Coordinates of C-alpha atoms in Angstrom, one line a residue:
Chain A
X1 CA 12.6 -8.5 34.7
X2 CA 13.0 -4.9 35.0
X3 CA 10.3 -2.1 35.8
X4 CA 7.8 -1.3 33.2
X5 CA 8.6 2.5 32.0
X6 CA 6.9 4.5 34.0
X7 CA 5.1 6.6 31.1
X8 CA 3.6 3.2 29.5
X9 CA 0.0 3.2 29.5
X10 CA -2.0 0.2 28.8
X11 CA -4.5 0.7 26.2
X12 CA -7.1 -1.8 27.1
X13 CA -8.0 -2.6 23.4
X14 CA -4.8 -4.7 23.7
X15 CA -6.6 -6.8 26.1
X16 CA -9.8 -7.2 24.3
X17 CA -11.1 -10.0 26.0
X18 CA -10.4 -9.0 29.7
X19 CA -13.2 -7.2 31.3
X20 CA -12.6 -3.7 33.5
X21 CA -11.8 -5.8 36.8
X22 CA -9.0 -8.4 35.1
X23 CA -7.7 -5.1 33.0
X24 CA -7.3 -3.2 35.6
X25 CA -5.8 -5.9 37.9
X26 CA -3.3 -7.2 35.0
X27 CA -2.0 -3.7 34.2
X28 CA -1.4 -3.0 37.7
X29 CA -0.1 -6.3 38.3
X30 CA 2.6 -6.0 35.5
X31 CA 3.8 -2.8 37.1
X32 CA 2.2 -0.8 34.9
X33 CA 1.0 2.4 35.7
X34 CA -1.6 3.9 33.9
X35 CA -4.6 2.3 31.4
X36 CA -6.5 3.8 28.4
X37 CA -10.3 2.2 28.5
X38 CA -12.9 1.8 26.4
X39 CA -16.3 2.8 26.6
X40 CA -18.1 -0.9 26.1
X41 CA -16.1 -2.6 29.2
X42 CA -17.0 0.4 31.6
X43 CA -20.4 0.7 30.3
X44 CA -20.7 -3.0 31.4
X45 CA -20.1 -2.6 35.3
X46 CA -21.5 1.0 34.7
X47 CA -19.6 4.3 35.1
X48 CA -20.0 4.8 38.9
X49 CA -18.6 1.7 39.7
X50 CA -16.0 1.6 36.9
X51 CA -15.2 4.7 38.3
X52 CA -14.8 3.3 41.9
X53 CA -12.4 0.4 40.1
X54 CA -10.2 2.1 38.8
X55 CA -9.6 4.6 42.1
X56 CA -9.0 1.4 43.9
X57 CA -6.3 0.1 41.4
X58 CA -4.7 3.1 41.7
X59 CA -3.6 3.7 38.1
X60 CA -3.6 6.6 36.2
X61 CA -5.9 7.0 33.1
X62 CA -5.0 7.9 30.1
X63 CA -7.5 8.1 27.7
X64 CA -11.1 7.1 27.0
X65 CA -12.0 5.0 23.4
X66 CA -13.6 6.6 21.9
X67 CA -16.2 8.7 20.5
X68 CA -16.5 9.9 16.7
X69 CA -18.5 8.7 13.9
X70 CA -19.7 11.9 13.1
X71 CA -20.2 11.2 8.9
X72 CA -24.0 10.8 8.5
X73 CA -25.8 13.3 7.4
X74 CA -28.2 15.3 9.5
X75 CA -30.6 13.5 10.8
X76 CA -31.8 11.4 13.7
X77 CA -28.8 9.2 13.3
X78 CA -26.5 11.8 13.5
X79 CA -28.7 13.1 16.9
X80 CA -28.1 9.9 18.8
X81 CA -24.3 10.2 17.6
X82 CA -24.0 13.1 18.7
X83 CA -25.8 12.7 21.8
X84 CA -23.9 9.3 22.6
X85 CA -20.8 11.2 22.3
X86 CA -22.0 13.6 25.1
X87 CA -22.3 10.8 27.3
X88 CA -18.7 10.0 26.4
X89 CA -17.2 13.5 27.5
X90 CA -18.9 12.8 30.7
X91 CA -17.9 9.1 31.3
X92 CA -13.9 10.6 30.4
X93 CA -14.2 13.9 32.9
X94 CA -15.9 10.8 35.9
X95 CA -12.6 8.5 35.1
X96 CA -10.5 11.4 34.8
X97 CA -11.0 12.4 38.1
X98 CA -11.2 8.6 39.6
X99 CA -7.6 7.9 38.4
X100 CA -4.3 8.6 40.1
X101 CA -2.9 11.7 39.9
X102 CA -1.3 12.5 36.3
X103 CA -4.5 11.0 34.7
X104 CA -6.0 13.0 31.5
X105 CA -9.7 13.9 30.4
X106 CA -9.1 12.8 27.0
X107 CA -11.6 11.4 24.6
X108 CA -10.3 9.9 21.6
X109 CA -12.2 10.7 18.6
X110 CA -12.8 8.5 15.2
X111 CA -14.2 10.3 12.3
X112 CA -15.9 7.6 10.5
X113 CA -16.0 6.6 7.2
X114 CA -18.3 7.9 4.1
X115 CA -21.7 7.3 4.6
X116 CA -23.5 4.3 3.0
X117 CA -24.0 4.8 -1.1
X118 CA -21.8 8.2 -0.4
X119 CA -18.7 9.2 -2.1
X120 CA -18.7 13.1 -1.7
X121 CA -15.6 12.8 1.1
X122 CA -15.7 16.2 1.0
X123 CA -18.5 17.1 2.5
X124 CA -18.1 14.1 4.9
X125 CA -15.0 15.9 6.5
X126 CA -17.2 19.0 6.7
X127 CA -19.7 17.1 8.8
X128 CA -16.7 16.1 11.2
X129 CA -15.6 19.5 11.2
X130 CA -19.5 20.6 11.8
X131 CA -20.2 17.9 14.6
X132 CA -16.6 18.8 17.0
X133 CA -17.8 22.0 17.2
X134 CA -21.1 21.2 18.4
X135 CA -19.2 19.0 21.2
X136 CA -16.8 21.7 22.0
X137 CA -18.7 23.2 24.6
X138 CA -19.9 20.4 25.9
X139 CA -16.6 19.1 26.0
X140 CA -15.1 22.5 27.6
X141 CA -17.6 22.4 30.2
X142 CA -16.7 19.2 31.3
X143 CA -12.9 20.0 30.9
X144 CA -12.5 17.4 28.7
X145 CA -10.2 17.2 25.8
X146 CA -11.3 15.7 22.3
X147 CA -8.5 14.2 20.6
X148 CA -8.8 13.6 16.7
X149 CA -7.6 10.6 15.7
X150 CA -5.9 10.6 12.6
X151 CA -6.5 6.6 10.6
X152 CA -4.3 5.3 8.1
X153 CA -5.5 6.0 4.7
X154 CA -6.4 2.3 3.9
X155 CA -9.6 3.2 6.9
X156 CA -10.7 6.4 4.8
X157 CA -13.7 4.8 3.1
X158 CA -15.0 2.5 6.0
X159 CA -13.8 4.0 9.3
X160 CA -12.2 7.5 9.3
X161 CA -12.4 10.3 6.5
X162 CA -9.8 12.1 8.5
X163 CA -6.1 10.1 7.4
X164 CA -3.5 13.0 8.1
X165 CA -2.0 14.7 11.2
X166 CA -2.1 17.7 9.3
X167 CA -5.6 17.1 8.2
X168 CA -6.3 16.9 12.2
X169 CA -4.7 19.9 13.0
X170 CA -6.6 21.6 10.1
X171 CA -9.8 20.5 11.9
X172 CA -8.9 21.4 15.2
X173 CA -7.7 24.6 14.5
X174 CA -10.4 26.7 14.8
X175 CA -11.4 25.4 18.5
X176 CA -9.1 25.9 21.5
X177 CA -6.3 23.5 22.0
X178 CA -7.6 22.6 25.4
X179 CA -10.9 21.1 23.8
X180 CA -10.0 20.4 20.9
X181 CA -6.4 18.5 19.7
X182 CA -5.2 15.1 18.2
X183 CA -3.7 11.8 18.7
X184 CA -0.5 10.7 17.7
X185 CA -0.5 7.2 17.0
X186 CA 2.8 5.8 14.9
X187 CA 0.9 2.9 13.4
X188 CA -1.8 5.3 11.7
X189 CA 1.1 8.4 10.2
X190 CA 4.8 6.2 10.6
X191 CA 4.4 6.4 6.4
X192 CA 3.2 10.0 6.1
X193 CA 6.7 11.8 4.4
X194 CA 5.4 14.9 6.4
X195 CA 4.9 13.4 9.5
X196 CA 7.7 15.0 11.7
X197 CA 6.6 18.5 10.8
X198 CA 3.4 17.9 11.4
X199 CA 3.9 16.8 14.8
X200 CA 6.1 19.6 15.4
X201 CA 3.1 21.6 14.3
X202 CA 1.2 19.7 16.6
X203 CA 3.4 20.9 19.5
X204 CA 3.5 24.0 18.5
X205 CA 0.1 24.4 18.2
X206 CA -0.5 23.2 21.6
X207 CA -2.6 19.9 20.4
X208 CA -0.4 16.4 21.0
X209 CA -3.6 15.2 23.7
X210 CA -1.8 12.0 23.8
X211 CA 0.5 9.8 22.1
X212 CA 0.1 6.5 21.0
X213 CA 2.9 3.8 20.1
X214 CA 2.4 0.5 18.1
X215 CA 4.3 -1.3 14.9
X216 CA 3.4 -2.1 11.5
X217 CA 4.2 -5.2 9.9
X218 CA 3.5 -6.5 6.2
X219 CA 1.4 -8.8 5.2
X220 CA -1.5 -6.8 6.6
X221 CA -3.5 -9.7 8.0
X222 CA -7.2 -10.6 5.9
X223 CA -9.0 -7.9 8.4
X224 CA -6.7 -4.7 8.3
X225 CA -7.8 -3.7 11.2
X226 CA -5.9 -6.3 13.2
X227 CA -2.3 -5.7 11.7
X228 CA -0.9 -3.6 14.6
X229 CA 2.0 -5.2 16.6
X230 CA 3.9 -4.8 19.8
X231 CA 6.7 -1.9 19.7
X232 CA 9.6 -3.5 17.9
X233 CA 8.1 -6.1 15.9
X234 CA 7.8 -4.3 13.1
X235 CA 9.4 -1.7 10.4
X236 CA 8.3 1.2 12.8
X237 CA 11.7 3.6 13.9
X238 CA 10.3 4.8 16.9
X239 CA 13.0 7.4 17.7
X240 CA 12.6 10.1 15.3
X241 CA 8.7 10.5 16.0
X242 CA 9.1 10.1 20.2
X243 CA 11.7 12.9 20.2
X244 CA 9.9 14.8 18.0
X245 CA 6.8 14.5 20.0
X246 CA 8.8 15.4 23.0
X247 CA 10.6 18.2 22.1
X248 CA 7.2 19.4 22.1
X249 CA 6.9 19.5 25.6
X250 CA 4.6 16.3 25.6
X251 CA 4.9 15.1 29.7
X252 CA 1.6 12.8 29.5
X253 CA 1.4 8.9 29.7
X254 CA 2.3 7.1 26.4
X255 CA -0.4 4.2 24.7
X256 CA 0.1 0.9 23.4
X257 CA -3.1 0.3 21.9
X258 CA -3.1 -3.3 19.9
X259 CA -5.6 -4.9 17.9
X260 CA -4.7 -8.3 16.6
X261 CA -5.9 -11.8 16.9
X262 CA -2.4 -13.5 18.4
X263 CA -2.3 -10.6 21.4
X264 CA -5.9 -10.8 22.3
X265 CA -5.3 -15.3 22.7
X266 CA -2.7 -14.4 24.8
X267 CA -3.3 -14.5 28.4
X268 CA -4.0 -10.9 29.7
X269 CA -1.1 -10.6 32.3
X270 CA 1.3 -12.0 29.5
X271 CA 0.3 -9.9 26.9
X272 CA 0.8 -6.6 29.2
X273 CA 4.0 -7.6 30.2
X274 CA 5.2 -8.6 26.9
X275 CA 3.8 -4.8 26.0
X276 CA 6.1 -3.4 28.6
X277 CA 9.0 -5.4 27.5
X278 CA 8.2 -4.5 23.7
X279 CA 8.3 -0.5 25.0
X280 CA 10.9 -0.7 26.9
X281 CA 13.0 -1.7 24.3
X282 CA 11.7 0.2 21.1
X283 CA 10.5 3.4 23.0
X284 CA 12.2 3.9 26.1
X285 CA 15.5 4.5 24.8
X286 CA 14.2 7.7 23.1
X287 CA 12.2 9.4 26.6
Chain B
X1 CA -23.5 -1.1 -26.9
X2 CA -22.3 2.2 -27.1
X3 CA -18.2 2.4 -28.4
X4 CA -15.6 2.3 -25.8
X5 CA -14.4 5.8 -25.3
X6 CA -11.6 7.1 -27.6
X7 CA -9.7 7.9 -24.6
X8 CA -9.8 4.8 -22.9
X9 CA -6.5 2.8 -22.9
X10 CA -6.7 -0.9 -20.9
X11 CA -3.4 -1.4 -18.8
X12 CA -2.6 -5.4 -19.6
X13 CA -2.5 -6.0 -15.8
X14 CA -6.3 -5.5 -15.8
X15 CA -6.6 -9.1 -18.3
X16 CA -3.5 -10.2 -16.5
X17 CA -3.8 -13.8 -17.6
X18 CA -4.0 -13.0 -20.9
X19 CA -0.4 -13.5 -23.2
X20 CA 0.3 -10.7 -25.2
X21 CA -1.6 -11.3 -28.3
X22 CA -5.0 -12.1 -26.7
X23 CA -4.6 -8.6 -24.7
X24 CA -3.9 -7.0 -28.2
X25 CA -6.6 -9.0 -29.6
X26 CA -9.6 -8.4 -27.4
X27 CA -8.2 -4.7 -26.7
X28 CA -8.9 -3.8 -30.3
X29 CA -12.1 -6.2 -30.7
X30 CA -13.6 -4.5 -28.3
X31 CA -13.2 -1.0 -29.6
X32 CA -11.1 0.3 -27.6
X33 CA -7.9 2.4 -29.3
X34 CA -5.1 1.8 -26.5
X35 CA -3.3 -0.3 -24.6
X36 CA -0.6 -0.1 -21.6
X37 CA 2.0 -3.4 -21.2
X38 CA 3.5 -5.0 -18.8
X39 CA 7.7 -6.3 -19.4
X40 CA 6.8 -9.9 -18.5
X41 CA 4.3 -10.7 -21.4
X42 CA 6.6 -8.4 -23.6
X43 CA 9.6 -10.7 -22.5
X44 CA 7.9 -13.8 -22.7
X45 CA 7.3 -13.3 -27.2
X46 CA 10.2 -11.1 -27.1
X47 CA 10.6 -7.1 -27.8
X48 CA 11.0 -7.5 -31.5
X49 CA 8.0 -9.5 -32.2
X50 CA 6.2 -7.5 -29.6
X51 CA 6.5 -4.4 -31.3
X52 CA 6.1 -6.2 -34.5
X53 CA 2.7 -7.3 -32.9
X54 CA 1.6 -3.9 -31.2
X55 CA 2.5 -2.3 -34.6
X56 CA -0.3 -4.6 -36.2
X57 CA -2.8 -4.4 -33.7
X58 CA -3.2 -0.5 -34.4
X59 CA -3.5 -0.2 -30.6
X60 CA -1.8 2.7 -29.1
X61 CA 0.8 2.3 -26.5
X62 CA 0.1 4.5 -23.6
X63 CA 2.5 3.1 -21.0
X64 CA 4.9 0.3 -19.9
X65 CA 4.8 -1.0 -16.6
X66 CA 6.9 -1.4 -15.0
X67 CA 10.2 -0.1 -13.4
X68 CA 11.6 0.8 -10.3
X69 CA 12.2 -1.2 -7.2
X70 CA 15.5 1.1 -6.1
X71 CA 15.3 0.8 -2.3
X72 CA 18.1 -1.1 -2.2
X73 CA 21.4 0.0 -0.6
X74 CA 24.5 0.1 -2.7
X75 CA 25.6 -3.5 -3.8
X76 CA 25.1 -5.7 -6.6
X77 CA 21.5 -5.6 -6.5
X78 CA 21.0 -2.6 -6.7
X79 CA 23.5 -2.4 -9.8
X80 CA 21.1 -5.0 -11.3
X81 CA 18.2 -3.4 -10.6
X82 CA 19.3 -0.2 -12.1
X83 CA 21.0 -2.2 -15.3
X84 CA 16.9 -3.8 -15.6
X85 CA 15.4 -0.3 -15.8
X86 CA 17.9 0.4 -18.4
X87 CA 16.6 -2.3 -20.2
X88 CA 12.8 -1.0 -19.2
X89 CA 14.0 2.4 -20.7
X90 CA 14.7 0.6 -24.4
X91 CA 11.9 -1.5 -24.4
X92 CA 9.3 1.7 -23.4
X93 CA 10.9 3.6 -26.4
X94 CA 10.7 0.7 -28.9
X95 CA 7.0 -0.1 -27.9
X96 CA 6.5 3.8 -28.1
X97 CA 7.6 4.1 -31.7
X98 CA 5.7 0.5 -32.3
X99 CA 2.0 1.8 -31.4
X100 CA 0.3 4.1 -33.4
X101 CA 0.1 7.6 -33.5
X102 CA -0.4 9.2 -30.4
X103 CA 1.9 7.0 -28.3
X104 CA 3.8 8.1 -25.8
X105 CA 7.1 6.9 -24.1
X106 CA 6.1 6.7 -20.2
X107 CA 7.6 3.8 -18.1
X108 CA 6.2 3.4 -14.9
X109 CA 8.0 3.2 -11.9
X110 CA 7.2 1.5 -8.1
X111 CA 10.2 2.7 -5.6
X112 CA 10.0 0.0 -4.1
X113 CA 9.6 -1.0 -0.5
X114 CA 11.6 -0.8 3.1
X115 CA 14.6 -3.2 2.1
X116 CA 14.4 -6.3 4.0
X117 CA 15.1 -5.8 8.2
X118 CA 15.6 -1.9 7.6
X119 CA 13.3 0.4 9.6
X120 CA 15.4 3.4 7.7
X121 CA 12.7 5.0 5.4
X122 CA 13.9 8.3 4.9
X123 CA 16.9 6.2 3.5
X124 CA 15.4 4.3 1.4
X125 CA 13.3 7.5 0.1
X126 CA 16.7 9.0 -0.6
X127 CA 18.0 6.5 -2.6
X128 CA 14.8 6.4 -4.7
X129 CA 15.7 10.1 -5.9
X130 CA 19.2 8.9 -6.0
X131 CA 18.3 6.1 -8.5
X132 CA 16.4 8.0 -10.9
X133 CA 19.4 10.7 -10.9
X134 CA 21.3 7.4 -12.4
X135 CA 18.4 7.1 -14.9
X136 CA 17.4 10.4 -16.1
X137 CA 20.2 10.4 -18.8
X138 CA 19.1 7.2 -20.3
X139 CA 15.5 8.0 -20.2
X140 CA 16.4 11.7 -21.8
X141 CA 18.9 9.8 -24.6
X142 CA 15.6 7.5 -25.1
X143 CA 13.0 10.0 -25.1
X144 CA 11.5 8.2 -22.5
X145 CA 9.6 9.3 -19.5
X146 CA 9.9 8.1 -16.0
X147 CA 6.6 8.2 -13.8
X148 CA 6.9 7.9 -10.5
X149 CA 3.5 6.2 -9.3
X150 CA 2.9 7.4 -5.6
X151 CA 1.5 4.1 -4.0
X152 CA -1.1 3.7 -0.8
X153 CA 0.0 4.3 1.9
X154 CA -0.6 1.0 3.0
X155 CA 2.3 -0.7 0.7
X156 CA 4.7 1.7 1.9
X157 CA 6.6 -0.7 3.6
X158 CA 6.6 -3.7 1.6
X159 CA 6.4 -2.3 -1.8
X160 CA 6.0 1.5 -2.2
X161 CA 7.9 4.2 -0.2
X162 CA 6.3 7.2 -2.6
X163 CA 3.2 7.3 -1.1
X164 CA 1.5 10.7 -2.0
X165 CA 1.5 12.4 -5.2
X166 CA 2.9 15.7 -3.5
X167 CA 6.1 13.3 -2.2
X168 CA 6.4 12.0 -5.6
X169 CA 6.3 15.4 -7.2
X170 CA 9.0 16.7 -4.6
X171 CA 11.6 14.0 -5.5
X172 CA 10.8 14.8 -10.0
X173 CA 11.0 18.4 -8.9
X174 CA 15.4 18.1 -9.8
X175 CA 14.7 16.7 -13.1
X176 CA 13.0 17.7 -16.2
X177 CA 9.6 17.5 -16.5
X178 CA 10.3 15.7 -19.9
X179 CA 12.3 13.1 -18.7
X180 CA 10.5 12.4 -15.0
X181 CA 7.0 13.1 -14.0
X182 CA 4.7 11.1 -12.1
X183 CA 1.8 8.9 -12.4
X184 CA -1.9 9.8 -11.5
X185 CA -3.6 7.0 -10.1
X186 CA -6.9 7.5 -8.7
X187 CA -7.2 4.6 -6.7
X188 CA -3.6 5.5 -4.8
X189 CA -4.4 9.1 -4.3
X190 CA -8.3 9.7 -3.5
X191 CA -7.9 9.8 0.2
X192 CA -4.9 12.7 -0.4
X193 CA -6.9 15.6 1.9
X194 CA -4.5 17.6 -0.5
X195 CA -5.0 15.7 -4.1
X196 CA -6.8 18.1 -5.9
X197 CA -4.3 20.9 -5.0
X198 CA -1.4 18.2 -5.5
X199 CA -2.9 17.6 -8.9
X200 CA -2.9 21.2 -9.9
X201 CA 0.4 21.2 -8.9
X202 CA 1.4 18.8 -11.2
X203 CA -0.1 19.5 -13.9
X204 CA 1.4 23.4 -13.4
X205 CA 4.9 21.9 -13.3
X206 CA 4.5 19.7 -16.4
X207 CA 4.5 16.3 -14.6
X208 CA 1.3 14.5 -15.5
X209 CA 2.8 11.8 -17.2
X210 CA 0.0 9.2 -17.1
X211 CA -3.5 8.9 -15.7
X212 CA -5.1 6.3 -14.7
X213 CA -8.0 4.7 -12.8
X214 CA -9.9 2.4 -10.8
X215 CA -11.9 2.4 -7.9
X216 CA -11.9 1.2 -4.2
X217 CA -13.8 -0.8 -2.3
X218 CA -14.4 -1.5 1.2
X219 CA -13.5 -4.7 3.0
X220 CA -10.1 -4.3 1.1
X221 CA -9.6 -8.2 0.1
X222 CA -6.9 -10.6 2.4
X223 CA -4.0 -9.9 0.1
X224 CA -4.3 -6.1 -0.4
X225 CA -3.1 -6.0 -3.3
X226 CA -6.0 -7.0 -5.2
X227 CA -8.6 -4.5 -4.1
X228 CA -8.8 -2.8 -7.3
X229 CA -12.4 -2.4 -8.9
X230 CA -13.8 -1.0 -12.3
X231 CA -14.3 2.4 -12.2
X232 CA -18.0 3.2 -10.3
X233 CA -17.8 -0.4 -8.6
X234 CA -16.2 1.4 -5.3
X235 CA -16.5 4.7 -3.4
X236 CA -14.2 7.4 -5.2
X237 CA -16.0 10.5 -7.2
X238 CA -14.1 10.5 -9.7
X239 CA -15.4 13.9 -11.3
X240 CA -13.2 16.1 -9.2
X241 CA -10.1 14.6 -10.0
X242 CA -10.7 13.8 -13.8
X243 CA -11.5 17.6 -13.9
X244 CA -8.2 18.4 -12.3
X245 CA -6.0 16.7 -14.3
X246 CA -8.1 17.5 -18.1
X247 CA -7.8 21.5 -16.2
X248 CA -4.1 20.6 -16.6
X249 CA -3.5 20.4 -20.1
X250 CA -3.6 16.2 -19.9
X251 CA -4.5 15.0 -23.5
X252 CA -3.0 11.6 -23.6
X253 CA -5.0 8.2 -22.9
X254 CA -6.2 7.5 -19.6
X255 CA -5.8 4.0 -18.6
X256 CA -7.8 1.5 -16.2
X257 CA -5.1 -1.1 -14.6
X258 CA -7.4 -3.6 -11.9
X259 CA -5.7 -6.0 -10.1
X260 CA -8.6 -8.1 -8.4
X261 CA -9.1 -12.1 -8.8
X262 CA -12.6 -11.9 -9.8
X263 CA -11.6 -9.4 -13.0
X264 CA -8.9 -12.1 -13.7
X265 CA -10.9 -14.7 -13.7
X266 CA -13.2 -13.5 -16.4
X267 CA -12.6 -13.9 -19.9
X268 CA -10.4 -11.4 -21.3
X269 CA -13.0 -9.5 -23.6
X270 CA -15.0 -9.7 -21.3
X271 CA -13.1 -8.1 -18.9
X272 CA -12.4 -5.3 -21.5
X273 CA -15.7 -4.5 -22.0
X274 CA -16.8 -4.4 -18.7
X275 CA -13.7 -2.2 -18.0
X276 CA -14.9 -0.2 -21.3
X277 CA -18.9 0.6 -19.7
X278 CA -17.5 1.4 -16.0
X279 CA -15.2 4.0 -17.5
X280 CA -18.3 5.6 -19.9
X281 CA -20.3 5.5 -16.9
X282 CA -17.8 6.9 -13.9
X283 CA -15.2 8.9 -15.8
X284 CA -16.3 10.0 -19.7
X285 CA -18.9 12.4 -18.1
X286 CA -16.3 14.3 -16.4
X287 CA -14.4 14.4 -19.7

């Protein structure tokens, strides 16, 4: 078996059911070198201690999933979000610091989808817009970046008002690229016809925080959120968008971040190294 | 029970189990003036007795659905595929002259998804332009016009690779607006960060061929194709967009085409009128 790439990071949402310990032992056991976690499984042993595990596995992290859900209206709902979100950028800049050299304060960010009874879009974009830069110095002070997370369209209504590139870079553009830029993830923008000059724009603009690899498949399975897929098992082309997000200068760890039902039964350790070998074949060839 | 409005035109996928003369039938028993067809149910009584029968109903035809399907790579399906629109193309103008005054000769068109093992979808985009090049004289001879129905993103793969209304405008942009424009659908589009302006767009370069509507709903259904609701059932604002396309010039019908299992399973005129009160209530105000 060869060497997992060296720029593969393991998100840990692709190992659901492993907690921090087992996520952090299987990633470094497959020869990985760097994770993405989530906030649930380090809230669980607590952020000191997560902090402390993942200095001792001696991977690098790559990002932390995620903040966002910044839709509702003003109010106290909105005030915990918010507030919950500055516990986030503090959890990322503690991990950032506990990982291996090369590791990234990144937060990933989800929009969130149109408030209950609510169709005015709109003005639930303006909210996100509204609520980033009420994190932005928050997030600066911490030296943290927040990294907008474009979702595919078919999330708008439920999950994320924000389902362009372009759309994120619109957002982000009126904070500094340091605090504020976007996730690339192919799964989410593969379809978008603009997608390449986007990401160039992205690059240029100083905002890839990280990039994020996974395949699409059809049938989308009964809960759309599941349908993403290893590197290579799917319609994805990998090539155009990875060159395109490193002629950019992008130098940072690259994601596999899977949710679906088959990976998460499969054994932890398996399911990392089937990652690597699904990577190395689809995404490797074009670093 | 108020009248359907005048505008209103039922697309027969919305009654889908209903053969052609019980759509005709409970289109015009329950008021409402026009109807869109789909080729099978034209096939199935033939396109002589078809038009015989639209002609009758006093019904009219607002478009045929559907064409398309042009992803393929040079072979003999592709020639087939092409030779079928042809025959699409005859049957649209024949229906056209068949309906009552006020008709109008649109065929609809899907592009078609990612041909079976290719990952190549700039490809298969080119070959959608490449295919309606092939048609354009046909439809122009016929006094037909092709509209290219951007699709969600999410059947880009399998289905659709026109998946904004901005894409679909870019490929009509070589052809006359006469002879290819595009289709308006509001539950493709509403997610488009750039729709409204898109919209305008079309409706400044003379492409608006057809509107039509339904609404969205959130948990999308296991097979995502059938997610369609009537119009105020889901979470798109329909004012905005209605507004856009009437600021156009758009006079023709506007049509509501639902595929969902529970609309299918109720009684055809049923279905109608149920399709007839969401539209007065989500989409006549804004007209």
């Amino acid at each position: 078996m060869t060497a997992p790439d060296p720029r593969l990071s393991i998100n840990q949402a692709t190992i659901k059911h492993a907690d921090l310990a087992t996520a952090l032992r299987v990633t470094a056991q497959a020869g990985v070198q760097a994770i993405g976690l989530w906030r649930e499984p380090v809230q669980e042993v607590g952020l000191d201690a997560a902090a402390r595990m993942l200095a001792d596995s001696g991977l690098r992290f790559s990002t932390h999933c995620r903040g966002g859900f910044f839709t509702a209206p003003e109010g106290p709902a909105r005030r915990a979000s918010l507030d919950d979100n500055r516990v986030a950028i503090e959890e990322t800049a503690t991990l950032a610091t506990a990982g291996a050299p090369g590791s990234t304060a990144v937060l990933v960010l989800v929009a969130g989808g149109l408030p209950e009874g609510s169709r005015d879009l709109a003005g639930a974009r303006e909210r996100v817009h509204d609520a980033i830069g009420e994190l932005a110095p928050d997030a600066a002070a911490a030296g943290v970046t927040l990294s907008i997370e474009p979702l595919h369209p078919m999330y708008a209504s439920d999950r994320c008002v924000i389902s362009t590139l372009g759309q994120a870079l619109d957002v982000a553009a009126d904070f500094d690229p340091a605090v504020v830029g976007v996730t690339v993830d192919t799964f989410h923008i593969w379809w978008d016809p603009d997608v390449l000059p986007q990401i160039e724009r992205a690059g240029r603009e100083g905002r890839i925080a990280t990039y994020q690899v996974c395949d699409w498949q059809t049938p989308l399975p009964a809960d759309v959120l599941l349908g993403r897929h290893y590197p290579g098992d799917g319609v994805i082309d990998f090539g155009p968008m990875t060159r395109a997000v490193l002629a950019s200068g992008y130098d940072r760890d690259i994601e596999v971040e899977i949710f679906n039902e088959d990976v998460w039964a499969t054994d932890p350790l398996e399911a990392v190294r089937r990652t690597a070998a699904g990577f190395g074949a689809a995404v490797s060839p074009h670093l």
